[in-house]
Amino acid sequence: MTQPPSPLTMLLSRHTRRREFITLLGGAAVVWPLAAGAQKSSKVYRIGVLEQTSVALHDASFEAFRQGLRELGYVEGQNLAIEYRSVDDRVERYPELAAQLVGLNVDLIITRGTPAVLAAKNATATIPVVMAAGDLYFQGVYDVGGLISYGASYRDLYRRAAVYVDKIFKGAKPADLPVKQPTKFELVINLKTARALGLDVPPTLLALADEVIE
């Protein structure tokens, strides 16, 4: 015949069950914040890009921007989506395309130059706008047949813009972030244009160039 459990055994059993319950509850308390953190990190940030030229003509600078974002943990297709809009050198289209990006409810708009910045600013009072470069810095755009360009490195400016984007995503107020001067300059020489013009570029000048387009 099975003996009924003694009062001591029953007490220990209840104590054990209570301890197991507390342990389980404590484990859940540890798991819940982790789950919440994982859910928060799964956010996909959407960046709107308002540009003067197509991504093909803007590839070198824009790839530097993407690289800067990757180094900070933002990867397209995982936690980042980019909506690129170009006016294709038709400045009057900036307001239209800025409104498109606002309609997509992007988290941030990045652009360059006064017309584009003003269009983005006028289109929204809530979405942060990051100015990668101002009007004083001309792209060498040598990309479309220029001969020689010496000025601020657009690749460096766009890589630095990625840092601003990261700070804003992490809670910084855009108005508190300073507008900084460029720190890197580059000399680019387009030999294709030189040949088309019948010009000989001195080897000493070529040796000083940061980039030579063959």
N, C-alpha and C. Protein backbone atom coordinates (compact mmCIF):
# COMPACT_ATOMS: atom_id res chain seq x y z
N MET A 1 0.86 -1.20 0.00
CA MET A 1 0.00 0.00 0.00
C MET A 1 0.89 1.24 0.00
N THR A 2 0.53 2.18 -0.87
CA THR A 2 1.34 3.40 -0.97
C THR A 2 1.08 4.29 0.23
N GLN A 3 2.17 4.73 0.86
CA GLN A 3 2.06 5.59 2.02
C GLN A 3 1.78 7.01 1.60
N PRO A 4 0.85 7.70 2.27
CA PRO A 4 0.60 9.11 1.93
C PRO A 4 1.84 9.94 2.25
N PRO A 5 2.08 10.99 1.50
CA PRO A 5 3.27 11.82 1.76
C PRO A 5 3.18 12.47 3.12
N SER A 6 4.33 12.56 3.76
CA SER A 6 4.38 13.17 5.08
C SER A 6 4.22 14.67 4.96
N PRO A 7 3.83 15.35 6.04
CA PRO A 7 3.72 16.82 5.99
C PRO A 7 5.01 17.49 5.56
N LEU A 8 6.16 16.91 5.97
CA LEU A 8 7.45 17.51 5.60
C LEU A 8 7.68 17.39 4.10
N THR A 9 7.32 16.20 3.54
CA THR A 9 7.49 15.99 2.11
C THR A 9 6.61 16.95 1.32
N MET A 10 5.35 17.13 1.79
CA MET A 10 4.44 18.04 1.10
C MET A 10 4.96 19.47 1.16
N LEU A 11 5.52 19.86 2.30
CA LEU A 11 6.07 21.21 2.44
C LEU A 11 7.23 21.43 1.50
N LEU A 12 8.13 20.43 1.45
CA LEU A 12 9.28 20.53 0.55
C LEU A 12 8.83 20.59 -0.90
N SER A 13 7.78 19.79 -1.22
CA SER A 13 7.29 19.77 -2.59
C SER A 13 6.75 21.13 -2.98
N ARG A 14 5.93 21.73 -2.06
CA ARG A 14 5.38 23.06 -2.36
C ARG A 14 6.51 24.08 -2.49
N HIS A 15 7.54 23.96 -1.63
CA HIS A 15 8.67 24.88 -1.66
C HIS A 15 9.43 24.76 -2.99
N THR A 16 9.58 23.49 -3.42
CA THR A 16 10.31 23.25 -4.68
C THR A 16 9.56 23.84 -5.86
N ARG A 17 8.19 23.57 -5.85
CA ARG A 17 7.40 24.13 -6.95
C ARG A 17 7.45 25.65 -6.97
N ARG A 18 7.41 26.27 -5.78
CA ARG A 18 7.47 27.72 -5.69
C ARG A 18 8.80 28.24 -6.19
N ARG A 19 9.89 27.53 -5.81
CA ARG A 19 11.21 27.95 -6.25
C ARG A 19 11.34 27.83 -7.76
N GLU A 20 10.78 26.72 -8.33
CA GLU A 20 10.83 26.54 -9.78
C GLU A 20 10.03 27.64 -10.48
N PHE A 21 8.88 28.01 -9.89
CA PHE A 21 8.06 29.05 -10.47
C PHE A 21 8.77 30.40 -10.47
N ILE A 22 9.42 30.69 -9.32
CA ILE A 22 10.17 31.95 -9.22
C ILE A 22 11.32 31.97 -10.22
N THR A 23 12.00 30.81 -10.34
CA THR A 23 13.11 30.72 -11.30
C THR A 23 12.62 30.95 -12.71
N LEU A 24 11.46 30.31 -13.04
CA LEU A 24 10.89 30.49 -14.36
C LEU A 24 10.49 31.93 -14.60
N LEU A 25 9.87 32.54 -13.59
CA LEU A 25 9.45 33.93 -13.70
C LEU A 25 10.66 34.85 -13.87
N GLY A 26 11.72 34.54 -13.09
CA GLY A 26 12.94 35.32 -13.22
C GLY A 26 13.55 35.18 -14.59
N GLY A 27 13.50 33.94 -15.13
CA GLY A 27 14.01 33.73 -16.48
C GLY A 27 13.23 34.51 -17.50
N ALA A 28 11.89 34.55 -17.29
CA ALA A 28 11.06 35.32 -18.21
C ALA A 28 11.40 36.80 -18.13
N ALA A 29 11.71 37.27 -16.91
CA ALA A 29 12.06 38.68 -16.74
C ALA A 29 13.33 39.01 -17.49
N VAL A 30 14.21 38.03 -17.60
CA VAL A 30 15.45 38.24 -18.35
C VAL A 30 15.18 38.18 -19.84
N VAL A 31 14.27 37.28 -20.24
CA VAL A 31 14.01 37.09 -21.66
C VAL A 31 13.24 38.26 -22.25
N TRP A 32 12.27 38.80 -21.50
CA TRP A 32 11.43 39.86 -22.07
C TRP A 32 12.22 41.07 -22.56
N PRO A 33 13.15 41.62 -21.75
CA PRO A 33 13.91 42.76 -22.27
C PRO A 33 14.74 42.41 -23.49
N LEU A 34 15.29 41.19 -23.51
CA LEU A 34 16.07 40.79 -24.68
C LEU A 34 15.20 40.73 -25.91
N ALA A 35 14.00 40.19 -25.74
CA ALA A 35 13.09 40.10 -26.87
C ALA A 35 12.71 41.50 -27.35
N ALA A 36 12.47 42.40 -26.38
CA ALA A 36 12.12 43.77 -26.74
C ALA A 36 13.27 44.44 -27.47
N GLY A 37 14.51 44.19 -26.99
CA GLY A 37 15.68 44.76 -27.65
C GLY A 37 15.84 44.25 -29.05
N ALA A 38 15.61 42.93 -29.22
CA ALA A 38 15.73 42.35 -30.56
C ALA A 38 14.69 42.94 -31.49
N GLN A 39 13.47 43.17 -30.95
CA GLN A 39 12.43 43.74 -31.77
C GLN A 39 12.79 45.16 -32.19
N LYS A 40 13.37 45.93 -31.27
CA LYS A 40 13.76 47.29 -31.58
C LYS A 40 14.84 47.33 -32.64
N SER A 41 15.81 46.42 -32.56
CA SER A 41 16.91 46.41 -33.51
C SER A 41 16.48 45.93 -34.89
N SER A 42 15.27 45.36 -34.99
CA SER A 42 14.80 44.86 -36.28
C SER A 42 14.18 45.97 -37.13
N LYS A 43 14.15 47.19 -36.63
CA LYS A 43 13.61 48.32 -37.39
C LYS A 43 14.39 48.51 -38.69
N VAL A 44 13.68 48.76 -39.74
CA VAL A 44 14.30 49.07 -41.03
C VAL A 44 14.25 50.59 -41.22
N TYR A 45 15.41 51.22 -41.23
CA TYR A 45 15.48 52.66 -41.43
C TYR A 45 15.36 52.97 -42.92
N ARG A 46 14.59 53.99 -43.23
CA ARG A 46 14.37 54.36 -44.63
C ARG A 46 14.96 55.75 -44.86
N ILE A 47 15.93 55.81 -45.77
CA ILE A 47 16.59 57.07 -46.10
C ILE A 47 16.14 57.52 -47.49
N GLY A 48 15.66 58.75 -47.57
CA GLY A 48 15.32 59.32 -48.86
C GLY A 48 16.50 60.12 -49.38
N VAL A 49 16.84 59.94 -50.63
CA VAL A 49 17.97 60.65 -51.25
C VAL A 49 17.42 61.56 -52.34
N LEU A 50 17.70 62.85 -52.23
CA LEU A 50 17.24 63.83 -53.21
C LEU A 50 18.48 64.39 -53.90
N GLU A 51 18.68 64.01 -55.16
CA GLU A 51 19.93 64.32 -55.84
C GLU A 51 19.72 65.03 -57.16
N GLN A 52 20.79 65.64 -57.62
CA GLN A 52 20.78 66.36 -58.89
C GLN A 52 20.98 65.43 -60.08
N THR A 53 21.76 64.36 -59.87
CA THR A 53 22.09 63.45 -60.97
C THR A 53 21.68 62.03 -60.63
N SER A 54 21.66 61.19 -61.65
CA SER A 54 21.29 59.80 -61.46
C SER A 54 22.32 59.09 -60.60
N VAL A 55 21.93 57.94 -60.06
CA VAL A 55 22.84 57.20 -59.20
C VAL A 55 24.04 56.71 -59.99
N ALA A 56 23.88 56.50 -61.30
CA ALA A 56 25.01 56.05 -62.13
C ALA A 56 26.10 57.13 -62.19
N LEU A 57 25.71 58.40 -62.35
CA LEU A 57 26.69 59.49 -62.41
C LEU A 57 27.21 59.86 -61.03
N HIS A 58 26.47 59.46 -60.01
CA HIS A 58 26.81 59.82 -58.63
C HIS A 58 27.39 58.62 -57.88
N ASP A 59 27.77 57.60 -58.62
CA ASP A 59 28.09 56.31 -58.02
C ASP A 59 29.24 56.36 -57.03
N ALA A 60 30.34 57.03 -57.37
CA ALA A 60 31.52 57.02 -56.50
C ALA A 60 31.21 57.65 -55.14
N SER A 61 30.56 58.81 -55.15
CA SER A 61 30.25 59.48 -53.89
C SER A 61 29.19 58.71 -53.11
N PHE A 62 28.18 58.25 -53.81
CA PHE A 62 27.08 57.57 -53.12
C PHE A 62 27.53 56.23 -52.55
N GLU A 63 28.44 55.57 -53.23
CA GLU A 63 28.96 54.31 -52.68
C GLU A 63 29.76 54.57 -51.41
N ALA A 64 30.44 55.71 -51.34
CA ALA A 64 31.14 56.07 -50.11
C ALA A 64 30.15 56.27 -48.97
N PHE A 65 28.98 56.84 -49.28
CA PHE A 65 27.92 57.01 -48.29
C PHE A 65 27.43 55.65 -47.80
N ARG A 66 27.17 54.75 -48.74
CA ARG A 66 26.73 53.40 -48.38
C ARG A 66 27.78 52.69 -47.51
N GLN A 67 29.04 52.83 -47.91
CA GLN A 67 30.11 52.20 -47.15
C GLN A 67 30.17 52.75 -45.73
N GLY A 68 30.03 54.05 -45.61
CA GLY A 68 30.02 54.66 -44.28
C GLY A 68 28.89 54.12 -43.43
N LEU A 69 27.72 53.93 -44.03
CA LEU A 69 26.58 53.38 -43.30
C LEU A 69 26.84 51.93 -42.90
N ARG A 70 27.43 51.16 -43.81
CA ARG A 70 27.73 49.76 -43.48
C ARG A 70 28.68 49.66 -42.30
N GLU A 71 29.67 50.54 -42.27
CA GLU A 71 30.63 50.53 -41.16
C GLU A 71 29.96 50.86 -39.83
N LEU A 72 28.81 51.54 -39.90
CA LEU A 72 28.07 51.90 -38.69
C LEU A 72 26.95 50.91 -38.38
N GLY A 73 26.84 49.86 -39.19
CA GLY A 73 25.88 48.80 -38.90
C GLY A 73 24.58 48.85 -39.68
N TYR A 74 24.49 49.71 -40.71
CA TYR A 74 23.28 49.81 -41.51
C TYR A 74 23.52 49.13 -42.87
N VAL A 75 22.75 48.07 -43.11
CA VAL A 75 22.97 47.26 -44.32
C VAL A 75 21.67 47.19 -45.11
N GLU A 76 21.75 47.57 -46.38
CA GLU A 76 20.55 47.51 -47.23
C GLU A 76 20.05 46.07 -47.33
N GLY A 77 18.74 45.94 -47.27
CA GLY A 77 18.13 44.62 -47.32
C GLY A 77 18.01 43.97 -45.96
N GLN A 78 18.64 44.57 -44.95
CA GLN A 78 18.53 44.04 -43.58
C GLN A 78 17.84 45.06 -42.68
N ASN A 79 18.53 46.14 -42.36
CA ASN A 79 17.92 47.16 -41.51
C ASN A 79 17.93 48.54 -42.17
N LEU A 80 18.10 48.56 -43.49
CA LEU A 80 18.19 49.83 -44.21
C LEU A 80 17.55 49.71 -45.59
N ALA A 81 16.76 50.72 -45.94
CA ALA A 81 16.20 50.85 -47.29
C ALA A 81 16.47 52.26 -47.78
N ILE A 82 16.87 52.41 -49.04
CA ILE A 82 17.21 53.71 -49.60
C ILE A 82 16.29 54.00 -50.79
N GLU A 83 15.65 55.17 -50.72
CA GLU A 83 14.79 55.64 -51.82
C GLU A 83 15.52 56.78 -52.52
N TYR A 84 16.01 56.52 -53.73
CA TYR A 84 16.83 57.49 -54.46
C TYR A 84 15.96 58.22 -55.49
N ARG A 85 16.01 59.55 -55.45
CA ARG A 85 15.28 60.36 -56.42
C ARG A 85 16.23 61.39 -57.02
N SER A 86 16.25 61.48 -58.36
CA SER A 86 17.13 62.41 -59.06
C SER A 86 16.31 63.34 -59.94
N VAL A 87 16.65 64.64 -59.93
CA VAL A 87 15.97 65.59 -60.81
C VAL A 87 16.59 65.60 -62.20
N ASP A 88 17.69 64.87 -62.38
CA ASP A 88 18.38 64.79 -63.68
C ASP A 88 18.67 66.19 -64.24
N ASP A 89 19.26 67.03 -63.36
CA ASP A 89 19.67 68.39 -63.71
C ASP A 89 18.51 69.33 -64.02
N ARG A 90 17.29 68.94 -63.66
CA ARG A 90 16.12 69.82 -63.82
C ARG A 90 15.74 70.31 -62.42
N VAL A 91 16.32 71.43 -62.04
CA VAL A 91 16.18 71.94 -60.67
C VAL A 91 14.73 72.15 -60.27
N GLU A 92 13.87 72.48 -61.24
CA GLU A 92 12.47 72.77 -60.93
C GLU A 92 11.73 71.53 -60.39
N ARG A 93 12.34 70.34 -60.53
CA ARG A 93 11.67 69.11 -60.07
C ARG A 93 11.94 68.80 -58.60
N TYR A 94 12.81 69.58 -57.95
CA TYR A 94 13.13 69.29 -56.55
C TYR A 94 11.89 69.26 -55.65
N PRO A 95 10.99 70.25 -55.71
CA PRO A 95 9.82 70.20 -54.81
C PRO A 95 8.96 68.95 -55.04
N GLU A 96 8.79 68.58 -56.29
CA GLU A 96 7.97 67.39 -56.60
C GLU A 96 8.58 66.12 -56.00
N LEU A 97 9.87 65.94 -56.19
CA LEU A 97 10.52 64.72 -55.70
C LEU A 97 10.67 64.74 -54.18
N ALA A 98 10.87 65.92 -53.61
CA ALA A 98 10.92 66.02 -52.15
C ALA A 98 9.58 65.59 -51.56
N ALA A 99 8.49 66.01 -52.20
CA ALA A 99 7.15 65.61 -51.73
C ALA A 99 6.96 64.11 -51.85
N GLN A 100 7.51 63.50 -52.90
CA GLN A 100 7.43 62.05 -53.05
C GLN A 100 8.08 61.35 -51.86
N LEU A 101 9.27 61.80 -51.50
CA LEU A 101 9.99 61.16 -50.39
C LEU A 101 9.24 61.33 -49.08
N VAL A 102 8.67 62.50 -48.87
CA VAL A 102 7.88 62.72 -47.65
C VAL A 102 6.67 61.80 -47.64
N GLY A 103 6.05 61.61 -48.81
CA GLY A 103 4.91 60.72 -48.91
C GLY A 103 5.25 59.27 -48.60
N LEU A 104 6.50 58.91 -48.81
CA LEU A 104 6.95 57.55 -48.49
C LEU A 104 7.26 57.39 -47.01
N ASN A 105 7.16 58.49 -46.26
CA ASN A 105 7.39 58.47 -44.81
C ASN A 105 8.80 57.97 -44.46
N VAL A 106 9.79 58.51 -45.18
CA VAL A 106 11.18 58.13 -44.89
C VAL A 106 11.57 58.69 -43.52
N ASP A 107 12.59 58.09 -42.93
CA ASP A 107 13.05 58.53 -41.61
C ASP A 107 13.97 59.75 -41.70
N LEU A 108 14.56 59.97 -42.88
CA LEU A 108 15.54 61.04 -43.04
C LEU A 108 15.74 61.29 -44.52
N ILE A 109 16.05 62.53 -44.88
CA ILE A 109 16.35 62.87 -46.27
C ILE A 109 17.78 63.41 -46.33
N ILE A 110 18.57 62.91 -47.25
CA ILE A 110 19.93 63.41 -47.46
C ILE A 110 20.01 64.01 -48.84
N THR A 111 20.67 65.18 -48.93
CA THR A 111 20.76 65.86 -50.21
C THR A 111 21.96 66.80 -50.18
N ARG A 112 22.10 67.64 -51.22
CA ARG A 112 23.20 68.60 -51.28
C ARG A 112 22.77 69.81 -52.10
N GLY A 113 23.34 70.95 -51.77
CA GLY A 113 23.04 72.16 -52.52
C GLY A 113 21.79 72.86 -52.02
N THR A 114 21.80 74.20 -52.11
CA THR A 114 20.70 75.00 -51.58
C THR A 114 19.33 74.67 -52.17
N PRO A 115 19.17 74.56 -53.50
CA PRO A 115 17.82 74.27 -54.04
C PRO A 115 17.24 72.97 -53.50
N ALA A 116 18.06 71.93 -53.41
CA ALA A 116 17.57 70.64 -52.92
C ALA A 116 17.26 70.70 -51.42
N VAL A 117 18.14 71.35 -50.67
CA VAL A 117 17.93 71.45 -49.22
C VAL A 117 16.65 72.23 -48.92
N LEU A 118 16.43 73.34 -49.61
CA LEU A 118 15.24 74.14 -49.38
C LEU A 118 13.97 73.38 -49.78
N ALA A 119 14.05 72.62 -50.88
CA ALA A 119 12.89 71.83 -51.30
C ALA A 119 12.52 70.80 -50.25
N ALA A 120 13.53 70.13 -49.69
CA ALA A 120 13.27 69.13 -48.65
C ALA A 120 12.73 69.80 -47.38
N LYS A 121 13.32 70.93 -47.02
CA LYS A 121 12.88 71.65 -45.82
C LYS A 121 11.44 72.14 -45.95
N ASN A 122 11.09 72.61 -47.15
CA ASN A 122 9.74 73.11 -47.37
C ASN A 122 8.71 71.99 -47.45
N ALA A 123 9.17 70.78 -47.75
CA ALA A 123 8.25 69.66 -47.91
C ALA A 123 7.87 69.02 -46.58
N THR A 124 8.68 69.23 -45.54
CA THR A 124 8.40 68.58 -44.26
C THR A 124 8.94 69.41 -43.10
N ALA A 125 8.20 69.34 -42.00
CA ALA A 125 8.67 70.00 -40.78
C ALA A 125 9.04 68.98 -39.72
N THR A 126 8.95 67.69 -40.07
CA THR A 126 9.20 66.64 -39.08
C THR A 126 10.32 65.68 -39.47
N ILE A 127 10.59 65.53 -40.76
CA ILE A 127 11.63 64.59 -41.20
C ILE A 127 12.98 65.32 -41.24
N PRO A 128 14.01 64.80 -40.55
CA PRO A 128 15.33 65.45 -40.57
C PRO A 128 15.92 65.49 -41.97
N VAL A 129 16.65 66.56 -42.27
CA VAL A 129 17.32 66.72 -43.57
C VAL A 129 18.81 66.87 -43.31
N VAL A 130 19.61 66.03 -43.95
CA VAL A 130 21.07 66.08 -43.83
C VAL A 130 21.65 66.63 -45.12
N MET A 131 22.43 67.70 -45.02
CA MET A 131 23.09 68.30 -46.18
C MET A 131 24.50 67.72 -46.29
N ALA A 132 24.70 66.90 -47.30
CA ALA A 132 26.02 66.28 -47.47
C ALA A 132 27.06 67.28 -47.95
N ALA A 133 26.64 68.23 -48.78
CA ALA A 133 27.57 69.24 -49.31
C ALA A 133 26.79 70.49 -49.66
N GLY A 134 27.47 71.64 -49.60
CA GLY A 134 26.85 72.91 -49.93
C GLY A 134 27.15 73.33 -51.35
N ASP A 135 26.69 74.52 -51.70
CA ASP A 135 26.86 75.01 -53.06
C ASP A 135 28.30 75.36 -53.40
N LEU A 136 29.15 75.56 -52.39
CA LEU A 136 30.52 75.98 -52.66
C LEU A 136 31.38 74.85 -53.20
N TYR A 137 30.87 73.61 -53.09
CA TYR A 137 31.68 72.46 -53.48
C TYR A 137 31.07 71.83 -54.72
N PHE A 138 31.79 71.93 -55.81
CA PHE A 138 31.30 71.39 -57.06
C PHE A 138 31.88 70.00 -57.27
N GLN A 139 31.00 69.08 -57.71
CA GLN A 139 31.51 67.76 -58.03
C GLN A 139 32.37 67.90 -59.27
N GLY A 140 33.33 67.12 -59.44
CA GLY A 140 34.35 67.34 -60.43
C GLY A 140 33.82 67.34 -61.85
N VAL A 141 31.03 66.77 -61.23
CA VAL A 141 30.11 65.80 -61.75
C VAL A 141 30.82 65.24 -62.86
N TYR A 142 34.11 66.15 -63.96
CA TYR A 142 34.97 65.22 -64.73
C TYR A 142 34.20 63.95 -65.08
N ASP A 143 33.30 63.67 -64.32
CA ASP A 143 32.47 62.50 -64.61
C ASP A 143 31.70 62.67 -65.91
N VAL A 144 31.47 63.92 -66.30
CA VAL A 144 30.70 64.17 -67.52
C VAL A 144 31.51 64.98 -68.52
N GLY A 145 32.84 64.86 -68.46
CA GLY A 145 33.68 65.45 -69.50
C GLY A 145 34.53 66.61 -69.08
N GLY A 146 34.54 66.97 -67.79
CA GLY A 146 35.41 68.05 -67.34
C GLY A 146 36.87 67.67 -67.50
N LEU A 147 37.74 68.66 -67.56
CA LEU A 147 39.16 68.40 -67.77
C LEU A 147 39.91 68.19 -66.46
N ILE A 148 39.85 69.17 -65.58
CA ILE A 148 40.57 69.10 -64.32
C ILE A 148 39.67 69.62 -63.19
N SER A 149 39.72 68.94 -62.08
CA SER A 149 38.95 69.38 -60.92
C SER A 149 39.83 69.32 -59.68
N TYR A 150 39.80 70.40 -58.91
CA TYR A 150 40.45 70.39 -57.61
C TYR A 150 39.47 70.99 -56.60
N GLY A 151 39.11 70.21 -55.64
CA GLY A 151 38.14 70.69 -54.65
C GLY A 151 37.90 69.65 -53.59
N ALA A 152 36.87 69.91 -52.79
CA ALA A 152 36.53 68.99 -51.71
C ALA A 152 36.19 67.62 -52.27
N SER A 153 36.63 66.59 -51.58
CA SER A 153 36.35 65.22 -51.98
C SER A 153 34.90 64.89 -51.66
N TYR A 154 34.10 64.67 -52.70
CA TYR A 154 32.71 64.32 -52.48
C TYR A 154 32.59 62.97 -51.78
N ARG A 155 33.49 62.08 -52.08
CA ARG A 155 33.43 60.77 -51.42
C ARG A 155 33.63 60.91 -49.92
N ASP A 156 34.55 61.79 -49.53
CA ASP A 156 34.77 62.00 -48.10
C ASP A 156 33.59 62.71 -47.46
N LEU A 157 32.99 63.68 -48.16
CA LEU A 157 31.84 64.40 -47.62
C LEU A 157 30.66 63.45 -47.39
N TYR A 158 30.43 62.55 -48.34
CA TYR A 158 29.30 61.63 -48.20
C TYR A 158 29.57 60.56 -47.14
N ARG A 159 30.81 60.15 -47.00
CA ARG A 159 31.14 59.21 -45.93
C ARG A 159 30.91 59.86 -44.57
N ARG A 160 31.27 61.14 -44.46
CA ARG A 160 31.05 61.85 -43.19
C ARG A 160 29.56 62.09 -42.95
N ALA A 161 28.79 62.24 -44.03
CA ALA A 161 27.34 62.42 -43.88
C ALA A 161 26.71 61.19 -43.23
N ALA A 162 27.28 60.02 -43.49
CA ALA A 162 26.75 58.79 -42.88
C ALA A 162 26.84 58.86 -41.36
N VAL A 163 27.86 59.52 -40.84
CA VAL A 163 28.02 59.68 -39.39
C VAL A 163 26.88 60.53 -38.84
N TYR A 164 26.52 61.59 -39.56
CA TYR A 164 25.41 62.44 -39.14
C TYR A 164 24.10 61.64 -39.12
N VAL A 165 23.90 60.84 -40.15
CA VAL A 165 22.69 60.01 -40.22
C VAL A 165 22.61 59.09 -39.00
N ASP A 166 23.72 58.45 -38.67
CA ASP A 166 23.76 57.55 -37.52
C ASP A 166 23.43 58.29 -36.22
N LYS A 167 23.99 59.48 -36.05
CA LYS A 167 23.73 60.24 -34.83
C LYS A 167 22.26 60.61 -34.71
N ILE A 168 21.64 60.99 -35.81
CA ILE A 168 20.22 61.35 -35.78
C ILE A 168 19.36 60.12 -35.48
N PHE A 169 19.69 59.00 -36.10
CA PHE A 169 18.94 57.77 -35.83
C PHE A 169 19.05 57.35 -34.36
N LYS A 170 20.15 57.75 -33.73
CA LYS A 170 20.35 57.38 -32.33
C LYS A 170 19.84 58.45 -31.36
N GLY A 171 19.14 59.46 -31.90
CA GLY A 171 18.48 60.41 -31.02
C GLY A 171 19.01 61.82 -31.01
N ALA A 172 20.09 62.11 -31.73
CA ALA A 172 20.63 63.47 -31.74
C ALA A 172 19.67 64.41 -32.46
N LYS A 173 19.59 65.65 -32.00
CA LYS A 173 18.76 66.65 -32.65
C LYS A 173 19.53 67.26 -33.82
N PRO A 174 18.96 67.25 -35.02
CA PRO A 174 19.66 67.79 -36.18
C PRO A 174 20.16 69.22 -35.96
N ALA A 175 19.36 70.04 -35.26
CA ALA A 175 19.75 71.44 -35.05
C ALA A 175 20.99 71.57 -34.18
N ASP A 176 21.31 70.52 -33.43
CA ASP A 176 22.49 70.57 -32.56
C ASP A 176 23.77 70.12 -33.27
N LEU A 177 23.64 69.60 -34.48
CA LEU A 177 24.81 69.09 -35.21
C LEU A 177 25.40 70.21 -36.07
N PRO A 178 26.69 70.48 -35.93
CA PRO A 178 27.29 71.61 -36.66
C PRO A 178 27.52 71.31 -38.14
N VAL A 179 27.51 72.36 -38.94
CA VAL A 179 27.92 72.26 -40.34
C VAL A 179 29.44 72.36 -40.36
N LYS A 180 30.10 71.35 -40.88
CA LYS A 180 31.56 71.31 -40.85
C LYS A 180 32.17 71.60 -42.21
N GLN A 181 33.37 72.15 -42.18
CA GLN A 181 34.13 72.40 -43.40
C GLN A 181 34.73 71.09 -43.91
N PRO A 182 34.92 70.97 -45.23
CA PRO A 182 35.59 69.77 -45.75
C PRO A 182 37.03 69.71 -45.27
N THR A 183 37.51 68.52 -45.08
CA THR A 183 38.88 68.33 -44.60
C THR A 183 39.77 67.61 -45.61
N LYS A 184 39.15 67.06 -46.65
CA LYS A 184 39.94 66.33 -47.65
C LYS A 184 39.65 66.90 -49.03
N PHE A 185 40.72 67.21 -49.76
CA PHE A 185 40.60 67.75 -51.11
C PHE A 185 41.32 66.83 -52.08
N GLU A 186 40.87 66.85 -53.34
CA GLU A 186 41.50 65.95 -54.31
C GLU A 186 41.59 66.61 -55.68
N LEU A 187 42.65 66.21 -56.39
CA LEU A 187 42.88 66.67 -57.76
C LEU A 187 42.56 65.52 -58.71
N VAL A 188 41.66 65.79 -59.65
CA VAL A 188 41.26 64.77 -60.62
C VAL A 188 41.53 65.31 -62.02
N ILE A 189 42.16 64.50 -62.85
CA ILE A 189 42.48 64.89 -64.22
C ILE A 189 41.86 63.88 -65.18
N ASN A 190 41.15 64.40 -66.17
CA ASN A 190 40.49 63.55 -67.15
C ASN A 190 41.30 63.55 -68.45
N LEU A 191 42.06 62.48 -68.65
CA LEU A 191 42.91 62.39 -69.85
C LEU A 191 42.09 62.21 -71.12
N LYS A 192 40.91 61.63 -71.02
CA LYS A 192 40.05 61.49 -72.20
C LYS A 192 39.68 62.87 -72.75
N THR A 193 39.34 63.77 -71.85
CA THR A 193 39.01 65.13 -72.28
C THR A 193 40.25 65.84 -72.81
N ALA A 194 41.39 65.61 -72.16
CA ALA A 194 42.64 66.24 -72.62
C ALA A 194 42.97 65.81 -74.04
N ARG A 195 42.82 64.52 -74.31
CA ARG A 195 43.10 64.03 -75.66
C ARG A 195 42.11 64.61 -76.68
N ALA A 196 40.83 64.71 -76.26
CA ALA A 196 39.83 65.26 -77.17
C ALA A 196 40.12 66.72 -77.50
N LEU A 197 40.76 67.43 -76.57
CA LEU A 197 41.11 68.84 -76.79
C LEU A 197 42.50 69.01 -77.39
N GLY A 198 43.21 67.90 -77.56
CA GLY A 198 44.56 67.97 -78.11
C GLY A 198 45.57 68.52 -77.14
N LEU A 199 45.36 68.30 -75.85
CA LEU A 199 46.26 68.83 -74.82
C LEU A 199 47.15 67.73 -74.27
N ASP A 200 48.39 68.10 -73.97
CA ASP A 200 49.32 67.19 -73.28
C ASP A 200 49.42 67.63 -71.83
N VAL A 201 49.08 66.72 -70.93
CA VAL A 201 49.15 67.02 -69.50
C VAL A 201 50.54 66.66 -69.02
N PRO A 202 51.28 67.58 -68.41
CA PRO A 202 52.64 67.31 -67.94
C PRO A 202 52.67 66.13 -66.95
N PRO A 203 53.66 65.26 -67.08
CA PRO A 203 53.76 64.12 -66.15
C PRO A 203 53.84 64.54 -64.69
N THR A 204 54.48 65.70 -64.44
CA THR A 204 54.58 66.16 -63.06
C THR A 204 53.21 66.47 -62.48
N LEU A 205 52.30 66.97 -63.32
CA LEU A 205 50.93 67.26 -62.84
C LEU A 205 50.16 65.97 -62.64
N LEU A 206 50.36 65.03 -63.54
CA LEU A 206 49.70 63.72 -63.40
C LEU A 206 50.12 63.03 -62.11
N ALA A 207 51.41 63.22 -61.74
CA ALA A 207 51.92 62.56 -60.54
C ALA A 207 51.29 63.13 -59.27
N LEU A 208 50.80 64.36 -59.35
CA LEU A 208 50.17 65.00 -58.19
C LEU A 208 48.70 64.64 -58.05
N ALA A 209 48.11 64.07 -59.13
CA ALA A 209 46.67 63.83 -59.13
C ALA A 209 46.29 62.71 -58.18
N ASP A 210 45.15 62.88 -57.52
CA ASP A 210 44.58 61.82 -56.69
C ASP A 210 43.90 60.78 -57.55
N GLU A 211 43.40 61.22 -58.70
CA GLU A 211 42.72 60.29 -59.62
C GLU A 211 42.96 60.76 -61.04
N VAL A 212 43.26 59.81 -61.92
CA VAL A 212 43.44 60.10 -63.35
C VAL A 212 42.45 59.24 -64.12
N ILE A 213 41.58 59.89 -64.90
CA ILE A 213 40.60 59.18 -65.68
C ILE A 213 41.19 58.93 -67.06
N GLU A 214 41.35 57.66 -67.37
CA GLU A 214 41.97 57.27 -68.65
C GLU A 214 40.93 57.22 -69.77
